[in-house]
Amino acid sequence: MKGWWGRILWVDLSSGDVRVWEYPREWALDYIGGRGFAARILWEFMPPGADPLGPDNLLVFAGGPLSGSAVNAGKIVVAAKSPLTGGYGDGNIGSLFATNLRKAGFDGVVIRGVARRPSYIYIENGRGYVLPAEALWGTTAGVCERRIKDVYGKSSGVICIGPAGENLVKYSVVLSQEGRAGGRPGMGAVMGSKRLKAIVAIGDMEPPLAEPREVKRLFTESAKDIKGKEGYPFWVRQGTMMTIEWSQNASVLPSYNFREGVFEYWRMIDGYSMEAAKVAQRSCPICVMPCGNVVRDYEGALAELDYENVAMLGSNLGIGHLGYVSKLNRLADELGLDTISLGAVLGFAMEATERKLLRDGIEWGDHRRAEELVVDTAYRRGLGALLAEGVKRMSEKLGGGSHEWAMHVKGLEISAYDCHAAPAMALAYGTSPIGAHHKDAWIIAWEVRTGRFDYSEAKVDKLIEMQRIRGGIFETMVGCRFPWVELGFNLEWYLKVFKAATGYPITFDEYYEVADRIYTLIRALWIRELGGWSVEMDTPPARWFKEPLTKGPIAGSKLDYEKYLWMLRKYYEKRGWDKRGVPRESTLRRLKLEYTIQELSKHVNIQP
Ligand code: PTT
Ligand code: SF4
């Protein structure tokens, strides 16, 4: 088998057992890697109904056949059953760990059990070891990584968690390289629940590529192509931060807990303000279009900014000062909190304070109180203990109709695009396989350009196409999607590299079938873990349907609930799911998922 090592490292932290597992060969083409492997492994080896923070949950890190070989493919998928949502959760992180793991001879690592004492895993050339990490426990992510690199050298690849992961904050992430974060739905807490502080990989083995020279040639050619793109120089200047201006102009910049899509102080936190404060540029490994913008916060410390972070910790909280936002961002990176969920949680707390549902809470725009609460959340102190649970649980606790403005889908907080006037993006959030995240379909740019107020079948088709490419191709091969999304790099390149790496000439239709298989498998996994399904699970919060925007050029806009449901049903139909959103038996068989039928039938009545 070329392209894949065919080996995954299994680590059982309860027993201390470490073994090399050769996965079934047919998984390679049926699931490709990354998210595909993660979903299959969770279905197969995690007992149904496992406690997300217990020993039976599996923390999976999985690369794909292009990891470490194609441009910008220095990334890895991290997945597990989510403590935030109770369903499937994953994220994608750029790290030397991703490229080093491949060089160490593995396509992935699976971790089960709970270590008796704080531990880390060390992986080198075909072997893995569990080692004590008492000296690292309690450190911030940056300190932890620096200490490990002091021991293993600068070229070691390190993933670690911060105090938030140790303290089981439900939206804690795993981190790397001081500005990379992944696994929004609480992958950091899953790692913390296993008393696993870090994983380190070192290796010098060549991945088994079918045509190594052709892979190298394609890398050089595609790097040239990308660097020649018209948008390249501006991308390197601003990266994702350019989106603040676009979002403001399109009235989709989340402001004041997604009440509005415009922010009066947007200029103070936009890409040009960032450029004025920029002191360095960082990137994931083997990236040819770096986008890690490093600035100094108002206290002079370094922070790495992205659009999502700045929108959620800035406009969504009414904070119009980049230095203040940068400090919140830095704290989140050091402590290991997901910036998107954190921004949603703080925004929710601000609104709850305004509505007098929360005493001693936080006022809009109060950056100092926000800083205190971020730290308290990571350590679960005082009000922070409630904030650590995410907006869904917070609204269940506070009541008062707050579920209508608790901005989440399936328990995962919504990322930084307001959808009062973007029904396709609302559907993208509604149907994302991990809860409300934009990564599977950032359809909003296309939607704003082509007719934002329509509810149409064409939008459903476009959404599924995007989910196939973004959630299917990029999350399984595994690589960064920005060359394609941001600079128009042709997707054909990836198929060429796939052929050179694996020897298999995959077509788009074949790849889309793999993507559909994974989508339906993940849906099956959700149903198995939650014990049923309903359309409400795929529907965004009431705020977007009931409370129109009051500011900006499209003031008065809101979503239409009945029309949203019409699009959702069309979506189900096209995916081969019934009108409850449950996969049909014929779909499961067509996608070679018949192995799920018996278990699924225990929870729902499966339609033919
Ligand atoms: C991603 C989510 C995003 S999406 C952002 S900013 W973005 C936030 N970044 C955080 C951060 O930083 N620190 C922190 N403590 N929490 C954060 N949470 C948020 O996490 C990231 C880039 C970005 S920046 C994006 S869109 C693209 N995402 C990709 C993806 O999902 N898949 C893929 N194949 N390629 C992608 N390329 C881009 O990668 P999650 P990273 Mg991230 C500081 O993790 O869980 O997927 O959520 O990985 O290495 O930091 O790169 O405007
Ligand atoms: Fe990482 Fe940005 Fe490069 Fe993508 S474009 S690989 S997110 S640095």
XYZ file of C-alpha atoms and ligand atoms in Angstrom:
668
model
C 0.000 0.000 0.000
C 1.533 3.312 -1.063
C 0.675 6.702 0.406
C -0.464 5.306 3.747
C 1.760 3.628 6.331
C -1.183 1.396 7.199
C -0.242 1.771 10.872
C -1.789 3.621 13.775
C -0.262 3.843 17.241
C -2.664 2.674 19.994
C -1.980 3.900 23.463
C -3.972 2.654 26.448
C -3.218 5.036 29.280
C -5.049 2.897 31.869
C -2.835 -0.127 31.301
C 0.198 1.679 29.908
C 0.034 -0.615 26.889
C 1.372 0.848 23.624
C 0.986 -1.120 20.403
C 1.189 -0.678 16.677
C -2.120 -1.441 14.981
C -2.377 -2.282 11.297
C -5.806 -1.081 10.257
C -7.802 -2.901 7.555
C -6.366 -2.033 4.134
C -9.757 -1.210 2.624
C -10.107 1.696 5.080
C -7.525 3.600 3.058
C -9.724 4.146 0.009
C -13.065 3.963 1.826
C -12.189 6.616 4.448
C -8.876 8.120 3.135
C -7.651 9.415 6.522
C -8.163 12.295 8.993
C -11.823 12.704 9.841
C -12.705 9.547 7.884
C -10.436 7.372 10.015
C -11.545 9.140 13.198
C -15.253 8.554 12.560
C -14.677 4.900 11.646
C -12.509 4.283 14.709
C -15.020 5.923 17.056
C -17.869 3.889 15.603
C -15.909 0.659 15.782
C -14.014 0.891 19.050
C -15.783 3.341 21.361
C -18.567 1.639 23.334
C -21.952 3.291 22.578
C -22.914 5.882 25.188
C -19.344 6.257 26.487
C -18.724 9.099 28.921
C -16.861 11.759 26.863
C -14.618 12.420 29.856
C -14.254 8.776 30.862
C -11.717 6.100 29.941
C -13.758 4.649 27.056
C -13.729 7.782 24.939
C -11.067 7.657 22.248
C -8.912 10.636 21.407
C -7.865 10.254 17.787
C -5.168 12.170 15.934
C -5.231 11.258 12.256
C -3.373 12.455 9.198
C -3.948 11.412 5.607
C -2.006 10.317 2.540
C -1.045 13.899 1.661
C -0.016 14.913 5.209
C 3.477 16.297 5.129
C 3.732 15.942 1.338
C 1.459 18.496 -0.379
C 1.575 22.285 -0.023
C 0.127 23.451 3.312
C -0.439 19.851 4.404
C 1.217 20.286 7.801
C -2.067 19.665 9.546
C -3.756 16.897 11.483
C -7.324 16.098 12.548
C -8.047 15.685 16.260
C -11.338 13.973 17.116
C -13.305 12.333 19.952
C -16.790 12.173 21.374
C -17.356 15.746 22.501
C -17.980 16.651 26.154
C -19.601 19.866 24.915
C -22.148 18.365 22.511
C -22.268 14.667 23.411
C -21.809 13.875 19.717
C -18.966 13.616 17.227
C -16.348 16.355 17.597
C -13.243 17.209 15.643
C -10.853 19.978 14.719
C -7.884 20.550 12.472
C -4.576 21.862 13.766
C -1.394 22.906 12.000
C 1.684 21.589 13.768
C 5.100 20.046 13.342
C 3.482 17.171 15.196
C 1.461 16.451 12.024
C 4.477 16.195 9.728
C 6.660 14.463 12.342
C 4.058 11.795 13.078
C 4.149 10.765 9.424
C 7.955 10.755 9.568
C 7.714 8.585 12.680
C 5.911 5.938 10.624
C 2.262 6.437 11.594
C -0.947 7.630 9.975
C -2.426 8.382 13.375
C -2.519 7.869 17.131
C -5.481 6.623 19.170
C -5.543 7.157 22.916
C -7.924 5.460 25.345
C -8.023 5.034 29.109
C -6.939 7.364 31.886
C -3.369 7.592 33.126
C -2.807 7.165 36.865
C -0.673 10.284 36.957
C -0.057 13.201 34.599
C 1.671 11.813 31.523
C 2.860 12.594 28.033
C 3.355 10.364 25.024
C 6.649 10.328 23.184
C 6.700 8.906 19.640
C 9.823 8.242 17.608
C 10.370 6.160 14.474
C 7.806 3.378 14.842
C 7.613 3.374 18.637
C 5.670 5.130 21.373
C 6.235 5.563 25.105
C 4.127 6.874 27.976
C 6.206 9.086 30.262
C 5.499 11.069 33.470
C 4.494 14.713 33.084
C 4.152 15.978 36.665
C 6.672 18.690 35.836
C 4.470 19.904 32.993
C 1.038 19.670 34.615
C -0.397 23.090 35.433
C 1.711 24.950 32.874
C 0.317 27.093 30.081
C 0.459 25.641 26.583
C 3.412 27.808 25.562
C 5.501 26.962 28.636
C 4.707 23.276 28.250
C 5.843 23.230 24.620
C 9.020 25.199 25.355
C 9.987 22.794 28.161
C 9.471 19.813 25.894
C 11.508 21.410 23.136
C 14.293 22.104 25.628
C 14.511 18.347 26.039
C 13.807 17.029 22.534
C 15.010 19.916 20.399
C 13.399 22.547 18.220
C 12.461 20.100 15.484
C 10.250 18.007 17.763
C 6.522 18.289 17.054
C 4.434 18.994 20.152
C 0.711 19.070 20.885
C -0.318 20.042 24.398
C -3.159 21.286 26.520
C -3.303 24.262 28.857
C -4.927 24.563 32.293
C -8.407 24.742 30.679
C -7.972 21.241 29.256
C -6.679 19.966 32.597
C -9.728 21.480 34.316
C -12.106 19.912 31.773
C -13.512 23.146 30.392
C -16.003 21.874 27.835
C -14.617 23.954 24.963
C -10.921 23.610 25.651
C -8.658 22.951 22.670
C -5.329 21.281 21.974
C -2.509 23.665 21.060
C 0.790 23.868 19.263
C 3.433 26.396 18.258
C 1.962 29.133 20.498
C -0.706 30.170 18.029
C -2.228 26.998 16.590
C -5.336 25.602 18.214
C -7.671 22.784 17.264
C -10.626 20.732 18.390
C -13.251 23.333 19.275
C -15.763 20.847 20.758
C -13.625 20.160 23.824
C -10.832 17.977 22.482
C -8.571 19.614 25.096
C -10.889 18.437 27.893
C -10.874 14.892 26.513
C -7.067 14.978 26.591
C -7.146 16.443 30.121
C -9.594 13.780 31.314
C -6.984 11.207 30.307
C -4.349 13.083 32.352
C -2.441 13.487 29.134
C -0.574 16.799 29.029
C 1.278 16.469 25.729
C 2.244 14.303 22.779
C 5.625 14.642 21.113
C 6.702 13.212 17.767
C 10.114 12.938 16.159
C 10.996 10.964 13.074
C 13.187 10.621 10.031
C 11.376 7.926 8.082
C 10.249 8.679 4.529
C 6.479 8.137 4.075
C 5.902 5.349 1.514
C 4.939 7.432 -1.523
C 4.210 5.841 -4.914
C 6.171 8.461 -6.888
C 8.229 10.525 -4.416
C 9.931 12.603 -7.094
C 6.633 13.515 -8.711
C 5.237 14.498 -5.292
C 8.205 16.854 -4.808
C 7.841 18.275 -8.300
C 4.156 18.941 -7.753
C 4.969 20.657 -4.445
C 7.398 23.036 -6.142
C 5.031 23.730 -9.036
C 2.013 24.327 -6.854
C 3.977 26.603 -4.509
C 4.916 28.667 -7.574
C 1.311 28.736 -8.722
C 0.067 29.884 -5.303
C 2.702 32.581 -4.911
C 1.782 33.953 -8.318
C -1.891 34.422 -7.451
C -3.220 37.963 -7.540
C -4.408 37.882 -3.944
C -1.165 36.452 -2.535
C 0.600 39.670 -1.350
C -2.491 40.959 0.473
C -3.112 37.543 2.017
C 0.394 37.513 3.462
C -0.213 41.017 4.815
C -3.570 40.408 6.482
C -4.508 36.717 6.266
C -7.950 35.997 7.687
C -8.015 39.453 9.311
C -9.108 40.941 5.982
C -12.492 39.354 6.676
C -13.412 41.931 9.352
C -13.918 44.562 6.649
C -15.808 42.166 4.377
C -18.084 41.037 7.203
C -18.844 44.595 8.272
C -19.692 45.576 4.697
C -21.893 42.516 4.316
C -23.605 43.078 7.700
C -22.539 39.666 9.000
C -19.969 40.734 11.629
C -21.340 39.261 14.875
C -21.951 42.092 17.303
C -23.422 42.126 20.804
C -24.104 38.406 21.014
C -25.255 38.172 17.400
C -27.939 40.825 17.830
C -26.433 42.821 14.971
C -24.230 42.253 11.921
C -22.391 45.577 12.047
C -20.120 47.087 14.697
C -19.593 50.817 15.199
C -15.881 50.431 16.075
C -14.982 47.858 13.423
C -12.169 50.032 12.048
C -10.381 49.726 15.414
C -10.133 45.947 15.103
C -9.794 45.398 11.338
C -6.955 44.060 9.193
C -5.329 47.502 8.840
C -5.270 48.033 12.618
C -3.719 44.594 12.880
C -1.064 45.526 10.262
C -0.156 48.605 12.305
C 0.445 46.393 15.350
C 2.057 43.454 13.553
C 5.522 42.398 14.695
C 5.937 38.919 13.198
C 4.461 36.289 10.946
C 4.030 32.617 11.853
C 2.764 29.608 9.963
C 2.006 25.928 10.047
C 4.785 23.698 8.685
C 5.251 23.358 4.905
C 2.956 26.320 4.332
C 3.631 28.484 1.284
C 1.208 31.310 2.192
C 1.739 32.078 5.905
C -1.184 33.674 7.721
C -0.251 33.741 11.411
C -0.342 37.459 12.293
C 1.543 38.165 15.484
C 0.910 41.483 17.259
C 1.635 42.946 20.670
C -1.311 43.258 23.024
C -1.841 46.374 25.156
C 0.592 45.020 27.734
C 3.289 44.345 25.150
C 3.002 40.547 25.063
C 2.757 38.612 21.799
C -0.593 37.342 20.490
C -1.560 35.662 17.217
C -4.744 36.949 15.607
C -7.303 35.456 13.244
C -10.644 36.771 12.033
C -12.734 34.438 14.177
C -10.848 35.328 17.328
C -11.088 39.058 16.787
C -14.756 39.048 15.786
C -15.849 36.850 18.692
C -13.693 38.560 21.340
C -14.130 42.021 19.813
C -17.349 43.060 18.069
C -19.392 40.268 19.637
C -18.512 41.664 23.069
C -18.661 45.342 22.139
C -14.858 45.675 22.561
C -13.456 48.040 19.927
C -9.746 48.050 20.772
C -7.364 45.615 19.124
C -4.912 45.697 22.047
C -7.636 44.543 24.443
C -8.878 41.884 22.059
C -5.300 40.658 21.569
C -4.874 40.174 25.300
C -8.051 38.062 25.498
C -6.801 36.066 22.507
C -3.414 35.546 24.150
C -4.995 34.362 27.395
C -7.135 31.892 25.452
C -4.045 30.489 23.702
C -2.035 30.200 26.901
C -4.864 28.664 28.906
C -6.170 26.536 26.033
C -9.710 27.848 25.512
C -11.419 27.932 22.139
C -11.697 31.611 21.222
C -14.970 31.195 19.325
C -16.862 29.488 22.132
C -15.227 31.816 24.648
C -16.490 34.854 22.727
C -19.969 33.338 22.531
C -19.964 32.505 26.252
C -18.834 36.017 27.262
C -21.370 37.594 24.884
C -24.096 35.438 26.385
C -22.985 36.421 29.914
C -23.060 40.116 28.938
C -26.581 39.824 27.603
C -27.664 37.790 30.640
C -26.254 40.552 32.865
C -28.134 43.223 30.904
C -31.344 41.213 31.257
C -30.689 40.744 34.983
C -30.511 36.965 34.730
C -26.935 37.052 36.019
C -25.762 38.924 39.114
C -22.143 40.148 39.372
C -21.813 39.344 35.691
C -20.191 41.508 33.037
C -21.177 44.625 31.119
C -20.822 45.021 27.361
C -17.318 46.095 26.376
C -15.763 45.553 29.835
C -12.406 44.088 28.787
C -10.946 43.989 32.296
C -13.807 41.929 33.690
C -13.567 39.766 30.554
C -9.884 39.076 31.312
C -10.758 38.040 34.878
C -13.524 35.780 33.671
C -11.318 34.121 31.041
C -8.846 33.119 33.748
C -11.639 32.081 36.140
C -13.176 29.971 33.381
C -9.940 28.100 32.734
C -9.654 27.315 36.454
C -13.419 26.921 36.988
C -13.473 29.547 39.741
C -16.640 31.445 40.774
C -18.763 32.461 37.789
C -16.070 30.871 35.612
C -17.355 27.432 36.624
C -20.642 28.216 34.884
C -18.940 29.804 31.873
C -16.790 26.686 31.483
C -19.919 24.733 30.523
C -20.740 26.576 27.276
C -23.837 28.583 26.322
C -26.273 25.680 26.016
C -25.801 24.550 29.602
C -25.588 28.162 30.800
C -29.004 28.904 29.310
C -30.467 25.723 30.815
C -29.244 26.923 34.194
C -30.307 30.569 33.869
C -33.680 30.003 32.167
C -35.720 33.153 31.477
C -36.139 32.289 27.803
C -32.379 32.596 27.305
C -32.305 29.527 25.042
C -33.589 31.837 22.282
C -30.346 33.837 22.336
C -27.919 31.099 23.443
C -26.016 31.086 20.156
C -25.201 27.465 19.411
C -26.273 24.485 17.309
C -26.073 20.989 18.841
C -24.294 22.599 21.808
C -21.349 24.013 19.835
C -21.178 27.810 19.845
C -21.666 29.516 16.478
C -18.560 30.858 14.751
C -18.210 34.429 13.556
C -20.838 34.950 10.846
C -24.214 36.440 11.634
C -27.032 34.796 9.676
C -30.051 37.101 10.050
C -29.846 37.503 6.273
C -27.957 34.382 5.191
C -30.202 31.296 5.083
C -27.644 29.039 3.391
C -25.018 29.881 5.998
C -27.630 29.210 8.694
C -28.186 25.812 7.074
C -24.408 25.273 6.972
C -24.294 25.837 10.730
C -27.409 23.709 11.187
C -25.983 20.710 9.347
C -22.273 20.946 10.194
C -21.280 17.516 11.519
C -19.685 18.881 14.711
C -22.221 21.610 15.594
C -22.166 25.243 14.532
C -18.796 25.707 12.853
C -18.060 27.262 9.468
C -15.300 24.878 8.509
C -17.435 22.445 6.532
C -19.136 25.137 4.489
C -18.222 28.801 4.432
C -21.019 29.403 1.974
C -21.722 32.942 3.133
C -19.355 34.707 0.715
C -20.983 32.984 -2.257
C -24.444 33.566 -0.792
C -23.956 37.307 -0.240
C -22.640 37.583 -3.818
C -25.379 35.578 -5.505
C -28.585 36.480 -3.620
C -28.633 36.352 0.127
C -32.372 36.552 0.675
C -33.328 33.481 -1.423
C -34.279 30.084 -0.058
C -33.556 27.753 -2.948
C -32.608 24.250 -3.965
C -29.500 25.701 -5.641
C -28.286 26.799 -2.209
C -28.778 23.312 -0.817
C -26.802 21.856 -3.741
C -24.011 24.365 -3.237
C -23.911 23.581 0.475
C -23.527 19.858 -0.148
C -20.810 20.504 -2.739
C -18.888 22.605 -0.211
C -19.310 20.033 2.533
C -17.951 17.391 0.182
C -14.878 19.436 -0.643
C -14.118 21.065 2.687
C -15.424 18.473 5.131
C -14.657 15.586 2.780
C -11.493 16.196 0.755
C -9.546 18.595 3.004
C -10.402 16.862 6.282
C -9.305 13.456 4.993
C -6.246 14.061 2.818
C -5.317 16.130 5.345
C -4.313 19.689 4.374
C -5.124 23.349 4.798
C -7.966 24.503 2.591
C -6.840 28.158 2.412
C -4.945 27.897 -0.915
C -8.217 26.885 -2.572
C -10.611 29.061 -0.540
C -8.606 32.248 -0.368
C -6.481 32.279 -3.505
C -8.412 30.121 -5.957
C -5.785 27.361 -6.152
C -7.240 24.684 -8.432
C -8.532 21.558 -6.679
C -7.203 19.407 -9.542
C -3.732 19.827 -8.013
C -4.771 17.762 -5.015
C -5.958 14.877 -7.170
C -2.613 14.939 -8.987
C -0.705 14.797 -5.690
C -3.069 12.082 -4.465
C -2.214 9.972 -7.528
C 1.526 10.589 -7.114
C 1.403 9.807 -3.387
C -0.820 6.709 -3.483
C -0.641 5.502 -7.068
C -4.443 5.644 -7.154
C -6.038 7.987 -9.731
C -9.008 9.085 -7.632
C -11.740 11.132 -9.356
C -13.900 13.851 -7.826
C -16.962 11.585 -7.999
C -15.141 8.864 -6.083
C -13.918 11.360 -3.521
C -17.418 12.796 -3.100
C -18.732 9.320 -2.391
C -16.149 8.935 0.363
C -17.240 12.328 1.737
C -20.896 11.274 1.694
C -20.010 8.021 3.460
C -18.244 9.943 6.221
C -21.096 12.446 6.592
C -23.654 9.692 6.967
C -21.412 7.715 9.318
C -20.995 10.777 11.520
C -24.775 11.277 11.522
C -25.189 7.636 12.568
C -22.668 8.168 15.356
C -24.576 11.210 16.676
C -27.838 9.258 16.679
C -26.205 6.334 18.442
C -24.675 8.559 21.127
C -27.747 10.767 21.676
C -30.235 7.918 21.293
C -32.412 9.622 18.658
C -32.784 12.661 16.421
C -35.057 15.621 15.614
C -35.002 18.562 13.202
C -34.422 20.961 16.138
C -30.931 19.479 16.375
C -30.219 20.890 12.909
C -31.796 24.292 13.514
C -30.062 27.498 14.610
C -31.285 29.531 17.619
C -34.550 31.504 17.613
C -32.802 34.900 17.672
C -32.145 34.797 13.908
C -35.782 33.898 13.174
C -37.506 36.205 15.645
C -35.413 39.339 16.215
C -34.620 41.385 13.086
C -31.379 43.342 12.724
C -31.877 46.915 13.886
C -28.728 48.485 12.415
C -26.944 48.787 9.078
C -28.108 48.706 5.462
C -30.175 45.529 5.823
C -31.862 46.459 9.124
C -35.178 44.659 9.443
C -33.817 41.352 8.077
C -34.426 38.031 9.784
C -34.685 34.391 8.772
C -37.947 32.711 7.829
C -38.446 29.567 9.933
C -40.773 27.702 7.532
C -38.506 28.372 4.562
C -35.483 27.271 6.571
C -37.248 23.985 7.347
C -38.035 23.570 3.654
C -34.328 23.861 2.795
C -33.412 21.508 5.641
C -35.823 18.850 4.332
C -34.388 19.239 0.808
C -30.954 18.768 2.333
C -32.042 15.563 4.084
C -33.590 14.271 0.858
C -30.398 14.882 -1.124
C -28.301 13.182 1.527
C -30.599 10.148 1.490
C -31.827 10.802 5.044
C -35.521 10.709 6.038
C -37.541 13.735 7.123
C -36.316 13.422 10.704
C -32.710 13.610 9.498
C -32.060 9.885 10.024
C -30.161 8.010 7.276
C -32.326 5.601 5.282
C -31.402 1.932 5.096
C -30.882 2.184 1.318
C -28.416 5.063 1.878
C -26.503 3.131 4.520
C -26.201 0.169 2.169
C -25.262 2.285 -0.874
C -22.460 3.939 1.117
C -21.135 0.634 2.470
C -22.311 1.494 5.985
C -24.501 -1.579 6.491
C -22.442 -2.376 9.597
C -24.217 0.516 11.383
C -27.794 -0.706 10.763
C -28.198 -3.118 13.654
C -26.925 -0.663 16.271
C -28.855 2.281 14.811
C -32.115 0.305 14.843
C -31.846 0.138 18.636
C -32.293 3.911 18.783
C -34.528 4.862 15.852
C -36.892 3.281 13.433
C -34.892 3.205 10.183
C -36.906 3.936 7.028
C -36.213 1.883 3.882
C -10.794 26.358 14.119
C -11.176 27.615 14.809
C -10.797 28.787 14.035
S -11.234 28.772 12.423
C -10.192 29.839 14.597
S -9.639 31.160 13.714
W -10.117 30.548 11.511
C -9.988 29.927 16.037
N -8.584 29.905 16.321
C -8.203 29.784 17.621
C -6.990 30.256 18.099
O -6.122 30.831 17.242
N -6.687 30.122 19.418
C -7.582 29.525 20.264
N -7.259 29.417 21.558
N -8.763 29.061 19.843
C -9.079 29.158 18.534
N -10.278 28.682 18.112
C -10.748 28.839 16.766
O -10.576 27.623 16.082
C -6.275 27.658 11.679
C -6.558 28.044 10.273
C -7.823 28.744 10.269
S -7.877 30.158 11.206
C -8.862 28.347 9.549
S -10.368 29.196 9.519
C -8.752 27.235 8.626
N -9.271 26.049 9.235
C -9.027 24.852 8.591
C -9.801 23.698 8.843
O -10.696 23.658 9.718
N -9.551 22.596 8.072
C -8.565 22.580 7.132
N -8.368 21.463 6.421
N -7.809 23.666 6.890
C -8.007 24.778 7.637
N -7.201 25.860 7.437
C -7.322 27.031 8.254
O -6.595 26.867 9.468
P -10.608 23.940 14.756
P -4.798 26.193 13.092
Mg -7.702 25.283 13.979
C -4.868 31.281 17.677
O -9.031 24.185 14.952
O -11.119 23.170 15.904
O -10.776 23.279 13.441
O -11.297 25.306 14.783
O -5.964 25.124 13.323
O -3.554 25.453 12.861
O -4.791 27.128 14.245
O -5.130 26.975 11.766
O -10.433 32.269 10.881
Fe -1.510 27.364 8.345
Fe -2.430 29.698 7.411
Fe -0.630 28.341 6.052
Fe -3.125 27.404 6.242
S -2.459 29.286 5.201
S -1.235 26.201 6.426
S -3.665 28.030 8.355
S -0.336 29.266 8.068
